PDB file of C-alpha atoms in Angstrom:
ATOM      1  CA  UNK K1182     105.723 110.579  80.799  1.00  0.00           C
ATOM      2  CA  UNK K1183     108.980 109.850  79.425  1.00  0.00           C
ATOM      3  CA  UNK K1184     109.582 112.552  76.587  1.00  0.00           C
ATOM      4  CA  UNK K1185     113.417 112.549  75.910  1.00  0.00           C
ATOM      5  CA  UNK K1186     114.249 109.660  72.996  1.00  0.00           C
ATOM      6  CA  UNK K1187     117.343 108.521  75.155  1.00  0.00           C
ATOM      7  CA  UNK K1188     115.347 108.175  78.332  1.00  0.00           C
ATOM      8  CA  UNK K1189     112.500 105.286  76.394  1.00  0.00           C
ATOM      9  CA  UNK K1190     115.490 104.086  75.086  1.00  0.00           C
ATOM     10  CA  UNK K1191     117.324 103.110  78.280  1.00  0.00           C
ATOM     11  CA  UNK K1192     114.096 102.064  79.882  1.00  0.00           C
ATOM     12  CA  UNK K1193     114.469  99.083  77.586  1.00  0.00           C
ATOM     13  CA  UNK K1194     117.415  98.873  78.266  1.00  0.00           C
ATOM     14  CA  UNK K1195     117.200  98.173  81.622  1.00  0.00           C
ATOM     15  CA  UNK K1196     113.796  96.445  81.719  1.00  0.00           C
ATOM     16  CA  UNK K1197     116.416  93.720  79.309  1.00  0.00           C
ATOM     17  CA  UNK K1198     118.696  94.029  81.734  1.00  0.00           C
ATOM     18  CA  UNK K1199     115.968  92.757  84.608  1.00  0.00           C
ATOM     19  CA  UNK K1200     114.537  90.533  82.772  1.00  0.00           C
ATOM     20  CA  UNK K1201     118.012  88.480  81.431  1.00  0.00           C
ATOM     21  CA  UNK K1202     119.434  89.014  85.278  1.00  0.00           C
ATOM     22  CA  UNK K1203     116.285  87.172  86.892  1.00  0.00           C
ATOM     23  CA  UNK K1204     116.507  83.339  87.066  1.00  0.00           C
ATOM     24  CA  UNK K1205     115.048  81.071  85.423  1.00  0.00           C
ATOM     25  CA  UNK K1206     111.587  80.671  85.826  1.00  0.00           C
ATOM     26  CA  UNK K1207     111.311  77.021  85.161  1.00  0.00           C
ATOM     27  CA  UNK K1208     113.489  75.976  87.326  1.00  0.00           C
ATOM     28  CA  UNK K1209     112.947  75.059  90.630  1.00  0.00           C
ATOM     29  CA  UNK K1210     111.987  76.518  93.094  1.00  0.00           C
ATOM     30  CA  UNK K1211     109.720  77.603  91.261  1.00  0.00           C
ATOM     31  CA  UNK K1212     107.485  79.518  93.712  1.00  0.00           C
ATOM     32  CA  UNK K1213     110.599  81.864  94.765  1.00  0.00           C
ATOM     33  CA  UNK K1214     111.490  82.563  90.960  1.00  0.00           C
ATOM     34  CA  UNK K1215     108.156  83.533  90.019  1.00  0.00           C
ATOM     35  CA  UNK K1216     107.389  85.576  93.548  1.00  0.00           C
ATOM     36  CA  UNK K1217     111.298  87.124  92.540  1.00  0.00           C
ATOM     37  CA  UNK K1218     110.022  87.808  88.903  1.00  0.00           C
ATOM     38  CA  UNK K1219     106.606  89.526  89.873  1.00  0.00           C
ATOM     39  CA  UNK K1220     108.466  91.943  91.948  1.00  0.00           C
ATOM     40  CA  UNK K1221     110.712  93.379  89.578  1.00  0.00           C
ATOM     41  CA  UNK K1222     108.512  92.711  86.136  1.00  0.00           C
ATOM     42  CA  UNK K1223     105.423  93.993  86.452  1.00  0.00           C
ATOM     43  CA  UNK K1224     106.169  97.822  86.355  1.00  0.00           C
ATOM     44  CA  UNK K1225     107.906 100.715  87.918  1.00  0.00           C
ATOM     45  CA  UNK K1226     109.173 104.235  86.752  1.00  0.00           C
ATOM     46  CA  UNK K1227     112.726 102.588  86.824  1.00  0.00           C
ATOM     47  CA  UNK K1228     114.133 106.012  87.947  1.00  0.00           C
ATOM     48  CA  UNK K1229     116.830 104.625  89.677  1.00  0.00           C
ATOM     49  CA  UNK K1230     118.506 102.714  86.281  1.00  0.00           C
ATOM     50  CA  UNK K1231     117.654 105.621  84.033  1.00  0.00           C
ATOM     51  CA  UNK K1232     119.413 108.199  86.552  1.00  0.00           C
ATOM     52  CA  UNK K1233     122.607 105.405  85.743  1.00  0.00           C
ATOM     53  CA  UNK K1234     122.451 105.915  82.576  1.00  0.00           C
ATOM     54  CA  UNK K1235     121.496 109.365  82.282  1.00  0.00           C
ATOM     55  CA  UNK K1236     125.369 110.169  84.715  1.00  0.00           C
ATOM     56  CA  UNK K1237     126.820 107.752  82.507  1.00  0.00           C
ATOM     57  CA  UNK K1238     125.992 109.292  79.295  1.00  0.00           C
ATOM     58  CA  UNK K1239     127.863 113.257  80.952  1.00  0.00           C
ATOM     59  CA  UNK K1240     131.290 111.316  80.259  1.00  0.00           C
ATOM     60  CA  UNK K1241     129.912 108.969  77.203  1.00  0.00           C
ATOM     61  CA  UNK K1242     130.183 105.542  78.906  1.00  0.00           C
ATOM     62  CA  UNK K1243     129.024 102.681  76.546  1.00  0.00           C
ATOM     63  CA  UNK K1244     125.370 101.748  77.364  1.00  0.00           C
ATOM     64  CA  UNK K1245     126.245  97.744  77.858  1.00  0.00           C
ATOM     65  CA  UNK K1246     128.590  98.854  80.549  1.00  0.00           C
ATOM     66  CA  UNK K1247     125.927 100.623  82.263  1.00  0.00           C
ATOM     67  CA  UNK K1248     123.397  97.729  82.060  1.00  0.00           C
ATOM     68  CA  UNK K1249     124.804  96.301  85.270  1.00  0.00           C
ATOM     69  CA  UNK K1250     124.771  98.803  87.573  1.00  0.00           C
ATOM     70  CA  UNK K1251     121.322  99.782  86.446  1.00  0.00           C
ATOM     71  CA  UNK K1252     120.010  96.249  86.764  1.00  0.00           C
ATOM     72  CA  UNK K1253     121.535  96.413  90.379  1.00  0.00           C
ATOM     73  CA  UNK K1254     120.683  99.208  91.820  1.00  0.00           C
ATOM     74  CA  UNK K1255     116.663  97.833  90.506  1.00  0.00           C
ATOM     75  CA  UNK K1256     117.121  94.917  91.908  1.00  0.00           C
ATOM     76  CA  UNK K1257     118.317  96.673  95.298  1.00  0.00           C
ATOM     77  CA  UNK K1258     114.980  99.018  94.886  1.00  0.00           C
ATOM     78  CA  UNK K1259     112.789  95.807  94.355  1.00  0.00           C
ATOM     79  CA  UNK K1260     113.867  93.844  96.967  1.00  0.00           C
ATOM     80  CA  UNK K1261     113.065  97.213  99.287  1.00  0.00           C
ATOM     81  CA  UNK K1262     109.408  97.363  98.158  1.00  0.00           C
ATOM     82  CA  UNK K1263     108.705  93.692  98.924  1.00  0.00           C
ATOM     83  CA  UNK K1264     110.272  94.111 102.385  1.00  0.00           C
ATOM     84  CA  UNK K1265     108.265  96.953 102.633  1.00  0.00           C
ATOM     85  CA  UNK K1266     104.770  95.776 101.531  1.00  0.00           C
ATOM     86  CA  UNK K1267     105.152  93.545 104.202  1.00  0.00           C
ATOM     87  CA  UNK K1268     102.319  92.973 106.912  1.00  0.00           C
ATOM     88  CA  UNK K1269     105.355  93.778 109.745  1.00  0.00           C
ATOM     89  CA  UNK K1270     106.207  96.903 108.056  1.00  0.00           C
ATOM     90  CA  UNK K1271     103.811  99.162 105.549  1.00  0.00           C
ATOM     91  CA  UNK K1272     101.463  96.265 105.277  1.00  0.00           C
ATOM     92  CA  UNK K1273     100.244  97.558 101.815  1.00  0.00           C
ATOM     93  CA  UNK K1274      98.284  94.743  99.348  1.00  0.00           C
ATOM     94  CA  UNK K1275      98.792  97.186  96.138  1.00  0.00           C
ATOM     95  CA  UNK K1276     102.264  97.597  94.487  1.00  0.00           C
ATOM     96  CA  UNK K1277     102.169  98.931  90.935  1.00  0.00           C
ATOM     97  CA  UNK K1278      98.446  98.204  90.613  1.00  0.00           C
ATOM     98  CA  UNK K1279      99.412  94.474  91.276  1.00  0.00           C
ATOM     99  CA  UNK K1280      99.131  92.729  94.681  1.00  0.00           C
ATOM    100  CA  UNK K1281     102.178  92.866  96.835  1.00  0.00           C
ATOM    101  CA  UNK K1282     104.258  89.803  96.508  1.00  0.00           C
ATOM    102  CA  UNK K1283     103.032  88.440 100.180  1.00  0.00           C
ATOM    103  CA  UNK K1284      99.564  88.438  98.694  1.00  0.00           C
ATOM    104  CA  UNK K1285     100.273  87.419  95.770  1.00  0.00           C
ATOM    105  CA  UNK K1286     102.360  84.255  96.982  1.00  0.00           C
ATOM    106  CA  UNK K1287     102.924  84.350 100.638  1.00  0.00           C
ATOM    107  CA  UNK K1288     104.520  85.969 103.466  1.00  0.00           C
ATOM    108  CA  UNK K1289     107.684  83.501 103.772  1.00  0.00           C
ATOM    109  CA  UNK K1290     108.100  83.550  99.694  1.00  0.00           C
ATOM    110  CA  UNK K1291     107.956  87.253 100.344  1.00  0.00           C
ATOM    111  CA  UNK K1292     111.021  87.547 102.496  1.00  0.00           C
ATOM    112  CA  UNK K1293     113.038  85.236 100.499  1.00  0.00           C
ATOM    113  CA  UNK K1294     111.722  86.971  97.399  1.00  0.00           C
ATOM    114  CA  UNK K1295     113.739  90.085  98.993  1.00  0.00           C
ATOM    115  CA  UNK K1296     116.908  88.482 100.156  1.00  0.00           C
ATOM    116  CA  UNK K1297     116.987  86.662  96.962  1.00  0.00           C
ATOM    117  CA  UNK K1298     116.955  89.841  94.924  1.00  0.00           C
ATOM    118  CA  UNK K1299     119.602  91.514  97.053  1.00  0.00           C
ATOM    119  CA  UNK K1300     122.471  88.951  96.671  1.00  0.00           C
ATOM    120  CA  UNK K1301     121.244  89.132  93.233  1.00  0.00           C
ATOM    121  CA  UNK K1302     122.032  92.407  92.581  1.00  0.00           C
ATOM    122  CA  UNK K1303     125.779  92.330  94.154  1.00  0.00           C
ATOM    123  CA  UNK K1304     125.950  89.178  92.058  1.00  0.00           C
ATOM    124  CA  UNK K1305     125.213  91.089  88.849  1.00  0.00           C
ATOM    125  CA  UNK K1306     127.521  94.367  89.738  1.00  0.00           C
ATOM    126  CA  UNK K1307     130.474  92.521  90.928  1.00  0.00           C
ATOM    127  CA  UNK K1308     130.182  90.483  87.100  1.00  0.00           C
ATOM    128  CA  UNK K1309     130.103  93.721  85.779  1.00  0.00           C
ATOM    129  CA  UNK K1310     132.303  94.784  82.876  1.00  0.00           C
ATOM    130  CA  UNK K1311     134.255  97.487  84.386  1.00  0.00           C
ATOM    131  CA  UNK K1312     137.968  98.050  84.834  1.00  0.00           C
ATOM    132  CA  UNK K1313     138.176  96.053  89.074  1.00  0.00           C
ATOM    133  CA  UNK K1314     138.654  99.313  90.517  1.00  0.00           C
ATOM    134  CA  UNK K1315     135.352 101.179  89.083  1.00  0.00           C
ATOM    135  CA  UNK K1316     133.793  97.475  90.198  1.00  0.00           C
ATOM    136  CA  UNK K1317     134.848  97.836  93.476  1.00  0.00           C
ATOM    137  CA  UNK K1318     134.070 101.178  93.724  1.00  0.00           C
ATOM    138  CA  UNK K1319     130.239 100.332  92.761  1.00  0.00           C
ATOM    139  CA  UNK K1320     130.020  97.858  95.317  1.00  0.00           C
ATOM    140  CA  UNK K1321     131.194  99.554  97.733  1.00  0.00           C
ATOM    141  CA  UNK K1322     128.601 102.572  96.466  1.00  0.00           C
ATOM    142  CA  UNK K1323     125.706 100.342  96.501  1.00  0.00           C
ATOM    143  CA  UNK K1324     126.233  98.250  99.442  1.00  0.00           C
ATOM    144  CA  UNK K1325     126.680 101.692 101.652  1.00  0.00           C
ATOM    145  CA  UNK K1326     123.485 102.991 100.161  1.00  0.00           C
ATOM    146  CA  UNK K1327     121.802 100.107 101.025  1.00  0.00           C
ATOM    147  CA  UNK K1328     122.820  99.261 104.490  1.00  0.00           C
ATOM    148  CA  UNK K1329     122.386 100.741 107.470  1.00  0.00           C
ATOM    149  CA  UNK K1330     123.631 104.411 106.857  1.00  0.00           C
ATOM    150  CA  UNK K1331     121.360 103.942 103.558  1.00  0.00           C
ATOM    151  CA  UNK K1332     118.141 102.714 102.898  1.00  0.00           C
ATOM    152  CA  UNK K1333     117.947 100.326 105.907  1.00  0.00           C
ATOM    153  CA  UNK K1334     118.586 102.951 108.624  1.00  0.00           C
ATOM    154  CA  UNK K1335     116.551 105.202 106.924  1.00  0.00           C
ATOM    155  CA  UNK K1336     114.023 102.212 107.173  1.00  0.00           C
ATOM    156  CA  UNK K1337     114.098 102.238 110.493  1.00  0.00           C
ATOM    157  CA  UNK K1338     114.256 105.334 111.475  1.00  0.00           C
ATOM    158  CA  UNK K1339     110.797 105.712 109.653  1.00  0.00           C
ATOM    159  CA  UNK K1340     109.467 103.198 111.834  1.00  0.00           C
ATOM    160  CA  UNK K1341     110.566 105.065 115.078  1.00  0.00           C
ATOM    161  CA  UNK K1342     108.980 108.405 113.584  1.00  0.00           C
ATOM    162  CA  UNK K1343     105.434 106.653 112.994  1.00  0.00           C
ATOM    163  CA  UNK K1344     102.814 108.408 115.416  1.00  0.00           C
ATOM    164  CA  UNK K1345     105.245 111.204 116.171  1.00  0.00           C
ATOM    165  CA  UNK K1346     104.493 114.539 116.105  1.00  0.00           C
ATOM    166  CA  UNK K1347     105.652 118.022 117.760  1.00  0.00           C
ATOM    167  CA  UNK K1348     109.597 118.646 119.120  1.00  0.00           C
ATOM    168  CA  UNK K1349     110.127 114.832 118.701  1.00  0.00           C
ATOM    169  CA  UNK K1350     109.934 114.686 114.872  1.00  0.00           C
ATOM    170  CA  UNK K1351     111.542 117.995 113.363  1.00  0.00           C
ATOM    171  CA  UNK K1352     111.499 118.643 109.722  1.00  0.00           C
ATOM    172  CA  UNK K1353     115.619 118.229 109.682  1.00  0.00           C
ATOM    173  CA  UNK K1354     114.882 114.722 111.105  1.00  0.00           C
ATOM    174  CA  UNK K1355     112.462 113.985 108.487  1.00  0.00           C
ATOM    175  CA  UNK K1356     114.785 114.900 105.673  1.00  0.00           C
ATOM    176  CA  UNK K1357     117.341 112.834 107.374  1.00  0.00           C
ATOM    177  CA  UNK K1358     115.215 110.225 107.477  1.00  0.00           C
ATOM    178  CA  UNK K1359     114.306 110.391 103.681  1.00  0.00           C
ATOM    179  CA  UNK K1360     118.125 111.033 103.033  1.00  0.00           C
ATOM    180  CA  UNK K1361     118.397 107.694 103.969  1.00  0.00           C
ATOM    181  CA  UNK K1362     115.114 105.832 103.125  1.00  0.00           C
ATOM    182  CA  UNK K1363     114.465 107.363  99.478  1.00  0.00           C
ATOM    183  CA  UNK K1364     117.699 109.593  99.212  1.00  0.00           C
ATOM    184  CA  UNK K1365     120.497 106.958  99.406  1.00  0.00           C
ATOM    185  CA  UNK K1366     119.595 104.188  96.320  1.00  0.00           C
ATOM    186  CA  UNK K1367     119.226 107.554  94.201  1.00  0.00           C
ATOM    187  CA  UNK K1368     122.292 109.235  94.812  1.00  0.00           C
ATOM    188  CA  UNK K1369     124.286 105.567  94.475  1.00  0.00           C
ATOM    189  CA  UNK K1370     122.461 105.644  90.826  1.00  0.00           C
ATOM    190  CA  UNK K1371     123.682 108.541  90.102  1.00  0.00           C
ATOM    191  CA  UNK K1372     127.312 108.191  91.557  1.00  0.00           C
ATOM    192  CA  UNK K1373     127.849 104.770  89.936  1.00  0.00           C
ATOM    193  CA  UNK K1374     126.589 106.135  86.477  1.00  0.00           C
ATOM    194  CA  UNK K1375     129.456 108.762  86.982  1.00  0.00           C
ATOM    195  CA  UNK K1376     132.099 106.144  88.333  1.00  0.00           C
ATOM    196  CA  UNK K1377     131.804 104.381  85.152  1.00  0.00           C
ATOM    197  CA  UNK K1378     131.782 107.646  82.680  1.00  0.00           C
ATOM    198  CA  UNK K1379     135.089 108.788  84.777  1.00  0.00           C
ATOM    199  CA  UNK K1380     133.711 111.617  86.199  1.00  0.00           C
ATOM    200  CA  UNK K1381     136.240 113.809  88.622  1.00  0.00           C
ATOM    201  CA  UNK K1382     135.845 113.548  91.801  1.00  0.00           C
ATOM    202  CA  UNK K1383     134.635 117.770  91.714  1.00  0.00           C
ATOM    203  CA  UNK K1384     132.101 116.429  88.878  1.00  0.00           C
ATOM    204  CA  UNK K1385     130.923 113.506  91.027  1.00  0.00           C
ATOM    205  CA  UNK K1386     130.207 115.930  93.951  1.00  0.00           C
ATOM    206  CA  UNK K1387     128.262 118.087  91.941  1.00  0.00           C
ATOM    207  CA  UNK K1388     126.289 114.722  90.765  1.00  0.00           C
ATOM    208  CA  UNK K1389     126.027 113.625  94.699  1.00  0.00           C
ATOM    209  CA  UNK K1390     124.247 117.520  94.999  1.00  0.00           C
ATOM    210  CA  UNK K1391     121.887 117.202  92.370  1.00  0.00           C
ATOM    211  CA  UNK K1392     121.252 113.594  93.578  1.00  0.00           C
ATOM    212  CA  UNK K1393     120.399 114.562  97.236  1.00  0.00           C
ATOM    213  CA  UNK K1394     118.462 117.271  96.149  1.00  0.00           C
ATOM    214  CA  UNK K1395     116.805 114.576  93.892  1.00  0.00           C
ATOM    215  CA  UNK K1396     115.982 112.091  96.296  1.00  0.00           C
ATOM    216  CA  UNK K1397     114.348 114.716  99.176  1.00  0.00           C
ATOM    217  CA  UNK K1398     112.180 115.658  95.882  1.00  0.00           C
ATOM    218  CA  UNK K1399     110.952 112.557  95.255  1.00  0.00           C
ATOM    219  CA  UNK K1400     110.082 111.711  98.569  1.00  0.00           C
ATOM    220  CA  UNK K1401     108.076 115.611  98.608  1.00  0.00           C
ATOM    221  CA  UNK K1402     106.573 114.726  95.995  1.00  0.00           C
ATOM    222  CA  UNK K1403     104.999 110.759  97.028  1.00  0.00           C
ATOM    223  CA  UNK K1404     104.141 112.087 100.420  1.00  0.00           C
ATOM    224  CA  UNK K1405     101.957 114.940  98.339  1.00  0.00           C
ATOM    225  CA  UNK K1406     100.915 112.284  95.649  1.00  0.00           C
ATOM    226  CA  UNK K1407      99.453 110.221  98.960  1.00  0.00           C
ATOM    227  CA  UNK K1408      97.149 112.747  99.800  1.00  0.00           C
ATOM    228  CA  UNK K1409      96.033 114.008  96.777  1.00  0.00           C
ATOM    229  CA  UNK K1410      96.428 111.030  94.307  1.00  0.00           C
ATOM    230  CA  UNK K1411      93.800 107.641  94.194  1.00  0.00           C
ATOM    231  CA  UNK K1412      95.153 104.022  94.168  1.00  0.00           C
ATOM    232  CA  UNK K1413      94.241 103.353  90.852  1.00  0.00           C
ATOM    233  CA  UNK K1414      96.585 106.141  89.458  1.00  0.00           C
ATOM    234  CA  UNK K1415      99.158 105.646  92.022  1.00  0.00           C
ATOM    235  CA  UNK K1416      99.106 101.615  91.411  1.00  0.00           C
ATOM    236  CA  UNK K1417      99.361 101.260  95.366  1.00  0.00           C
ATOM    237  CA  UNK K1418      96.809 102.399  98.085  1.00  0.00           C
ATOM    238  CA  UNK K1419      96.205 106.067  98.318  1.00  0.00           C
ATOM    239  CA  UNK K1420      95.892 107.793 101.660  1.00  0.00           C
ATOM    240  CA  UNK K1421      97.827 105.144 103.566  1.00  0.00           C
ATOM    241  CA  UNK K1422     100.591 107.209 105.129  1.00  0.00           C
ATOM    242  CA  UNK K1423      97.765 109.709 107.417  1.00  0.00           C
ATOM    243  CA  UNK K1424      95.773 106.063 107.790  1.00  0.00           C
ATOM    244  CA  UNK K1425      99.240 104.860 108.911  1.00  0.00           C
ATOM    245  CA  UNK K1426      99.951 107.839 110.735  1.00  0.00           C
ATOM    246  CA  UNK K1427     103.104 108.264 108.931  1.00  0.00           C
ATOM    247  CA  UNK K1428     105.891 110.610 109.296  1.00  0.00           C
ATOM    248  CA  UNK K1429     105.864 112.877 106.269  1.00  0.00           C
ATOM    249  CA  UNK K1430     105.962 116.445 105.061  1.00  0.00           C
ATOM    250  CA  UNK K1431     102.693 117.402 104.900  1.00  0.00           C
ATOM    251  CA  UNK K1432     102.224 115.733 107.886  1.00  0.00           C
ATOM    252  CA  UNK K1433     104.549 117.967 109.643  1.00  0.00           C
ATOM    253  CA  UNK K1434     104.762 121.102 107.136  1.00  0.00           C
ATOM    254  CA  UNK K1435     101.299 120.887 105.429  1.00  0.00           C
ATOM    255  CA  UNK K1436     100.587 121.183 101.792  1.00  0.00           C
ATOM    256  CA  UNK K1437     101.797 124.847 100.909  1.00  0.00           C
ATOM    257  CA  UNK K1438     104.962 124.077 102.850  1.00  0.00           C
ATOM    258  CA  UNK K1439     105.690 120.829 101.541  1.00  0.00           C
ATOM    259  CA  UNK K1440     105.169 122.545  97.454  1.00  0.00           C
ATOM    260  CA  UNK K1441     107.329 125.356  98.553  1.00  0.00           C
ATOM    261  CA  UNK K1442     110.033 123.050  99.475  1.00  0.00           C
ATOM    262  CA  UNK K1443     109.646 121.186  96.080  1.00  0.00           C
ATOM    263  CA  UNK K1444     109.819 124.586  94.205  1.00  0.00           C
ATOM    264  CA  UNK K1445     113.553 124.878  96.243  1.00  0.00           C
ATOM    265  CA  UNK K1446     114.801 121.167  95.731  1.00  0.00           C
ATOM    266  CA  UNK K1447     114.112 121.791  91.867  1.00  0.00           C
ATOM    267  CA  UNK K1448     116.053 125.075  92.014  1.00  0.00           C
ATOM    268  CA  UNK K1449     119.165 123.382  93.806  1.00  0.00           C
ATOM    269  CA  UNK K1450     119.178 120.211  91.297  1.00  0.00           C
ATOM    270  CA  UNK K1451     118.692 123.179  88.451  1.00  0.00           C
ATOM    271  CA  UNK K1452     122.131 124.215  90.051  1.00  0.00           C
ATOM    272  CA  UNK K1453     124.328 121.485  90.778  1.00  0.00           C
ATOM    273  CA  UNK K1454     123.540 120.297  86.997  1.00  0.00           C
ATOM    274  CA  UNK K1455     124.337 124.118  85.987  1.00  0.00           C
ATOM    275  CA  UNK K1456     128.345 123.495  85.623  1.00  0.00           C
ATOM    276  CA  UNK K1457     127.600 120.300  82.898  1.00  0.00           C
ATOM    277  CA  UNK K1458     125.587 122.248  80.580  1.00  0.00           C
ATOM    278  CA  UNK K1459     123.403 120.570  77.822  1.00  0.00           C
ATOM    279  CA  UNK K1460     124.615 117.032  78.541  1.00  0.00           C
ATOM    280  CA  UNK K1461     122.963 117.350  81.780  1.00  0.00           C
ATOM    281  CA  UNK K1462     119.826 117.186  79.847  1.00  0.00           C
ATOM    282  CA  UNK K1463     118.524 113.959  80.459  1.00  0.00           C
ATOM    283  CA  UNK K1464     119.361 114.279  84.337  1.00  0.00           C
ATOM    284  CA  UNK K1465     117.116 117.590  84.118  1.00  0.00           C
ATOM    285  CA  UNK K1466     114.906 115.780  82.540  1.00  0.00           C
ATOM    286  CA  UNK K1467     114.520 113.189  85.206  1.00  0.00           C
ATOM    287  CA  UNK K1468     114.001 115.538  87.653  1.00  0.00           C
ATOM    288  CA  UNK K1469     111.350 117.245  86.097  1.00  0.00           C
ATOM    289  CA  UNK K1470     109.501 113.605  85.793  1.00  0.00           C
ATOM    290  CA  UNK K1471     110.360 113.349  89.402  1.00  0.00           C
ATOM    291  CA  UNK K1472     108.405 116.371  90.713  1.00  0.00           C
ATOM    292  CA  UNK K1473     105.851 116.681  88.254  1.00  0.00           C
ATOM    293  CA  UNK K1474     104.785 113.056  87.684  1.00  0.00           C
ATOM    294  CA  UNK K1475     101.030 111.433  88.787  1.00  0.00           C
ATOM    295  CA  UNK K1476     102.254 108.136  90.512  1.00  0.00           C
TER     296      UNK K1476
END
């Protein structure tokens, strides 16, 4: 899907990146390292690290400075999905056409899989080489989007919207909810790709725009892509947020609704991107692979 040279090229990048970051395999323990390397090898769309480099490359920041904060905010993604897959939360068996990492190992590798991956990922940002106060800055960036006014909150409020429907669940509380849950690890790819290019602050607004605009598009787009994709395209289990009972858009909106709102989030990223011209191209670029793609 990936059509834009620079885009394939930072894809290796980053999978490099991973795959140097990860511990040792041969080391003990080895169950962890392997359960740690199985979430993070094996696949992905690596949106999150290309949307680094694709802010970093607006104000021409050098590619090994962006490696970092690519590999982090991954490793922040990767540690999410195993939490997720869990039997306690999504309970899904299918992650990128491999079996989650509690089937594939076990549910107590699982968790420590995820915690593992996290300190890992502040581990490989704060050795990052940045000037200390763009390090700091990223830290900060990822850690907030993250947490609990991030991806954790965001977490749990999905868990609090499962089975609910009418009044209790409006479609402002599902966006906040996807702000958070989906929204939050793509703006902080975006914002630290800027924070290293030395963006202004008005430039790194318009970046947090297009990112939030983004991140409610992706999420439009899976919940769509759950109803009308299989598992074997998708690479995890098709159909499982109405099985679940999930809270998402077409849930609420339905299917015309939930496309009409994609048509708008692509119009408002169009616009927050407007002001950088054509070196916004690879951004554009991965926001058209975000609304059009198959899995």
């Amino acid at each position: 899907m990936i059509a834009d040279p620079r885009l394939a090229g930072w894809r290796a990048r980053a999978d490099a990146a991973l795959a140097q970051a990860l511990p040792d395999p041969d080391l003990p323990p080895h169950r962890l390292r392997a359960a740690m390397r199985h979430a993070v090898l094996l696949g992905g769309k690596r949106m999150r690290p290309l949307l680094v480099y694709a802010a970093g490359s607006l104000g021409g920041a050098d590619e090994a400075t962006l490696d970092a904060p690519a590999a982090a905010v991954e490793l922040v993604h990767a540690y999410s999905l195993v939490h997720d897959d869990l039997p306690c939360m999504d309970d899904d068996a299918l992650r990128r056409g491999q079996p989650t990492v509690h089937v594939a190992f076990d549910e107590a590798t699982a968790v420590l899989a995820g915690d593992a991956l996290q300190s890992l990922a502040f581990q490989v940002l704060a050795r990052a080489a940045t000037p200390p106060a763009v390090t700091v800055a990223m830290l900060d960036t990822l850690a907030d989007a993250a947490g609990v006014v991030g991806m954790c909150g965001g977490q749990a409020l999905d868990v609090d919207a499962t089975g609910q429907r009418g009044p209790a669940l409006s479609i402002a509380h599902l966006e906040r909810l996807h702000a958070l849950k989906t929204g939050a690890l793509i703006r902080a790819a975006v914002r630290m790709g800027g924070l290293c290019a030395g963006i202004d602050p008005a430039g790194l607004v318009r970046l947090d725009d297009f990112a939030a605009a983004l991140g409610l598009a992706f999420q439009v787009r899976d919940d769509i892509l759950d109803v009308e994709g299989d598992s074997e395209t998708l690479g995890k289990t098709a159909g499982k947020d109405a099985a679940q009972d999930k809270a998402t858009f077409p849930a609420l909106i339905g299917m015309d609704a939930s496309r009409a709102r994609l048509d708008a989030l692509v119009t408002e990223m169009d616009a927050a991107l407007a002001p950088f011209g054509s070196a916004a191209g690879p951004l554009r670029a991965l926001g058209r692979l975000a609304v059009e793609r198959d899995r």
